[in-house]
XYZ file of C-alpha atoms in Angstrom:
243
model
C 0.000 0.000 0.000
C 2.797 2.762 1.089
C 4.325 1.614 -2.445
C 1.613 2.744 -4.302
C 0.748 5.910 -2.594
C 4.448 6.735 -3.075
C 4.283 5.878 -6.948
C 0.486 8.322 -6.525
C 2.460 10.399 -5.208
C 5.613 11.024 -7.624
C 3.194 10.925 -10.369
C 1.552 14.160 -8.998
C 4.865 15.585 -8.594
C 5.837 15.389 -12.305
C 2.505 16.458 -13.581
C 3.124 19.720 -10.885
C 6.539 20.250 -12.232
C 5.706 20.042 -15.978
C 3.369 23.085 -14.943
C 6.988 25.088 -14.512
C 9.136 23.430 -17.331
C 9.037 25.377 -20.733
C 7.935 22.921 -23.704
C 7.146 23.066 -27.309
C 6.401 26.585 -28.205
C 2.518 26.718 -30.142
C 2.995 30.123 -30.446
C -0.129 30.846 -28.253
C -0.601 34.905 -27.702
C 0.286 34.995 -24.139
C -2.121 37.344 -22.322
C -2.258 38.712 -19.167
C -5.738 37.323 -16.969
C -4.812 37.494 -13.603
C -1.844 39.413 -11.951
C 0.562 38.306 -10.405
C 0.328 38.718 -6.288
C -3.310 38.502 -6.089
C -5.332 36.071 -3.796
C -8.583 34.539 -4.196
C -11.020 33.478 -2.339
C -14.823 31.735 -2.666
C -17.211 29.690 -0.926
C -19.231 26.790 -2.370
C -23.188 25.896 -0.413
C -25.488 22.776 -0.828
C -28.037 21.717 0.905
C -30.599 19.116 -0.553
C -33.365 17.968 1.886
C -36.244 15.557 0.954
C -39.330 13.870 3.093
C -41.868 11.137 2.202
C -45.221 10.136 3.386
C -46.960 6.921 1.929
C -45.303 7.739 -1.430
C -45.182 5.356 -3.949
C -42.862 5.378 -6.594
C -42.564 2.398 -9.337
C -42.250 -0.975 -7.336
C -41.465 0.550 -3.926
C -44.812 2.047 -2.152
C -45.622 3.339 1.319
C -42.234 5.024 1.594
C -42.052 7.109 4.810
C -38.545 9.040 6.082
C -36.648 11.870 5.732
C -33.040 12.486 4.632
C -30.903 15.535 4.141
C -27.059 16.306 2.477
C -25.560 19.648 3.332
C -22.016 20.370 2.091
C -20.127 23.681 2.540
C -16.624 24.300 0.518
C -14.224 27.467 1.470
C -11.080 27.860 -0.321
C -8.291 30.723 -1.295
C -5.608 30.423 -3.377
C -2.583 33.080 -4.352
C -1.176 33.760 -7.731
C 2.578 33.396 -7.181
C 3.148 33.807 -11.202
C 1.179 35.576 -13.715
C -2.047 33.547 -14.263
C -0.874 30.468 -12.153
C -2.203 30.190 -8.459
C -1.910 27.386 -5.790
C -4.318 27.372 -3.343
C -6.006 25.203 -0.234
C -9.769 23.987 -0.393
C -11.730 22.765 2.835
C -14.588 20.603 2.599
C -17.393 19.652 5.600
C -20.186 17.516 4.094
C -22.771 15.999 6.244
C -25.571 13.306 5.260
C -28.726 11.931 7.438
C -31.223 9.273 6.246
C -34.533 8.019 8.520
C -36.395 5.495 6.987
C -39.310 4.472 8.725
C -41.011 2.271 5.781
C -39.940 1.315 2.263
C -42.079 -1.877 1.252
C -41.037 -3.414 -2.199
C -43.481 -5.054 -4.228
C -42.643 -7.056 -7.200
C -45.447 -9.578 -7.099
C -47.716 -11.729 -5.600
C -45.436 -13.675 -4.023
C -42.530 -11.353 -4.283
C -42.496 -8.893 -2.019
C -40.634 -7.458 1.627
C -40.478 -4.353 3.536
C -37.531 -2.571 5.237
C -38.353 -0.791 8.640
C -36.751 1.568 10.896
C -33.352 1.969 9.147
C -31.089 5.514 9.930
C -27.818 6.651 8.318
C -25.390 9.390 9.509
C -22.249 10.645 8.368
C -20.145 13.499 8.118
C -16.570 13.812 6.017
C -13.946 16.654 6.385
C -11.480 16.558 3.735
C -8.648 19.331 2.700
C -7.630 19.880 -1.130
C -4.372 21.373 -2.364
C -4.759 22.630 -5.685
C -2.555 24.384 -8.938
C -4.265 26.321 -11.458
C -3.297 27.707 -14.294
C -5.444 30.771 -16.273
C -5.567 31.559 -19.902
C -7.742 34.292 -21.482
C -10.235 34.052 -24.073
C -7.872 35.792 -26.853
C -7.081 39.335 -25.390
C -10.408 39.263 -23.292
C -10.207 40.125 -19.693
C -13.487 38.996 -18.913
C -13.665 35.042 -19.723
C -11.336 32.817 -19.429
C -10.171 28.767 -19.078
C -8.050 27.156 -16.382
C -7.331 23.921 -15.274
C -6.836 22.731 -12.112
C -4.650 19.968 -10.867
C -5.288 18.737 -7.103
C -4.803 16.164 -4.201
C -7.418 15.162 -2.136
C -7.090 13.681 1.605
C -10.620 12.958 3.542
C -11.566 10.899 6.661
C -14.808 10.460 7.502
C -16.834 8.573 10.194
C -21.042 7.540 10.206
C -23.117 4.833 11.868
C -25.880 2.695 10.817
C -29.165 1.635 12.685
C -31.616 -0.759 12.733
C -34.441 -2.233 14.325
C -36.168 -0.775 17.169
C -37.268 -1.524 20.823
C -34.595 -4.480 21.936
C -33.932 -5.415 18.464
C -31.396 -2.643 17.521
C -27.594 -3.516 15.404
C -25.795 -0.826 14.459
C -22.691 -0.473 12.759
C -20.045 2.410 13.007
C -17.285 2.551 10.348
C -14.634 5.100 9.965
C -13.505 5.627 6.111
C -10.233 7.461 4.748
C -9.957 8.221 1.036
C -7.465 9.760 -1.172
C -7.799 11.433 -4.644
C -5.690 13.038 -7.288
C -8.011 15.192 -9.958
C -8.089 17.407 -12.672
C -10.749 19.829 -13.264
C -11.217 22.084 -16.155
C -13.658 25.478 -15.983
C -14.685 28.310 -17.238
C -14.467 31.947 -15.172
C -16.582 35.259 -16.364
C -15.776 38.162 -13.913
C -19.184 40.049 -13.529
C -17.619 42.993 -11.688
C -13.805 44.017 -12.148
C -12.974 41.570 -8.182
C -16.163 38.746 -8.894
C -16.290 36.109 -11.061
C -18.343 33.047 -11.832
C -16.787 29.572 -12.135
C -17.832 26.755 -13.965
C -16.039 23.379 -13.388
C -15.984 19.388 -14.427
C -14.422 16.715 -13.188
C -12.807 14.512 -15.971
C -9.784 12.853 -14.653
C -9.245 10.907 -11.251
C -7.885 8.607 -9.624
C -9.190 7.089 -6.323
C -8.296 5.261 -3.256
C -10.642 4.637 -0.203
C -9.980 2.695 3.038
C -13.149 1.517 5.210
C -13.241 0.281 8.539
C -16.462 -1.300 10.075
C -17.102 -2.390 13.505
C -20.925 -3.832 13.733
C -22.684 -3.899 17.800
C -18.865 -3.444 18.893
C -18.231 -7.191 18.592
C -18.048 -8.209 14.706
C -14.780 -5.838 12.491
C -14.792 -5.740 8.811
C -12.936 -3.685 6.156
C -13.235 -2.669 2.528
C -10.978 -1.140 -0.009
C -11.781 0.397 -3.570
C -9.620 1.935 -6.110
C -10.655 3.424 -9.681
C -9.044 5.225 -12.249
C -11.009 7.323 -15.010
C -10.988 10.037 -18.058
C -14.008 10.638 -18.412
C -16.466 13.622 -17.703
C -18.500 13.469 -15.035
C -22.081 15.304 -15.416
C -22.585 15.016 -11.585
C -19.693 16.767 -10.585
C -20.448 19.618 -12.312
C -19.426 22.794 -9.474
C -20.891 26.117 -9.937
C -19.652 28.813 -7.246
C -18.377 32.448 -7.081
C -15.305 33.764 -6.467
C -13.693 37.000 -5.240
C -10.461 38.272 -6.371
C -8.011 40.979 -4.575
């Protein structure tokens, strides 16, 4: 495991330090976007909350619960060079699920119910991040950049179920790393705020998870992934100040 997260790591490295070495020349109009010495700063909101009573939706029916996901994002970066900025992102995202009912029905003789189940969780994670700006032609007003980062999150959540004397639960702790890069758009709509647009669509993964179920039984799971690809739900819309 340390073998690979040292081979993650040197891999980041290079792609950091190709950011600084001078390559094959495509005679690109270099313009000036964003000065050197400037810092920026933004902060990204969600909250999605949802609540069901005897709803029925395709094969599931009397669903009854209540669930929410809230998720706040500061970060600030400094340009050190013209148009190139590293910066530090902070991430708190927390997740609650009560199910009182779901009943599945998918025939006479096929059919079961899940009852009193509840989910909680909540994940810090920090991101260091490079970006580098470029200008749409000479305009000062929309731009491109890509950002190359490294992701480090720990997390911990329970699960619950039954009721009266007949309660399990299971509390696992979960530690994940990720390296990224994220291409966006920025408009500034005043001469110090600007909109971002942003995809994921390259990333690798690594997450650790460690289970321990009515404090007797322990069990662990471990995932890694790898993908180019965009991602339509990781699509990140936010505003940012500059100074």
């Amino acid at each position: 495991m340390k073998r690979k997260l040292i081979i993650i790591l040197s891999i980041f490295m290079c792609v950091v330090n190709s950011y600084a070495l001078k390559g094959f020349d495509r005679e690109i109009p270099k313009s000036l976007f964003v000065p050197k010495g400037t810092w920026s700063s933004g902060l990204s909101f969600s909250y999605l909350e949802m609540e069901s009573d005897n709803y029925k939706f395709l094969v599931l029916n009397d669903i009854l619960g209540e669930g929410y996901t809230f998720k706040i994002s500061p970060h600030a970066s400094y340009f050190f060079k013209d148009n190139i900025s590293a910066g530090l992102r902070v991430v708190y995202q927390r997740t609650f699920a009560d199910v009182g009912n779901i009943g599945i029905d998918l025939g006479d003789d096929l059919s079961m119910e899940v009852k009193d189940y509840g989910y909680i969780d909540h994940e810090f994670s920090t991101t260091a991040f490079l970006r580098t700006y470029m200008g749409l032609g000479n305009s000062k007003v929309f731009g491109f950049f890509n950002e190359l980062s490294i992701t480090c999150g720990y997390s911990q959540g329970k699960t619950v179920s039954g009721s009266g004397n007949n309660v399990t639960g299971t509390y696992q702790t979960a530690s994940r790393l990720q390296i990224g890069a994220t291409p966006g758009l920025t408009a500034f709509v005043t001469n110090n705020l600007a909109v971002e647009v942003s995809v994921d669509v390259l990333g690798l993964n690594f997450q650790w998870i460690d289970q321990k179920t009515n404090q007797v039984e322990s069990g662990s799971f471990r995932k890694s992934s790898a993908n180019f690809k965009i991602d339509i739900f990781s699509i990140n819309i936010g505003l940012c100040t500059y100074f």
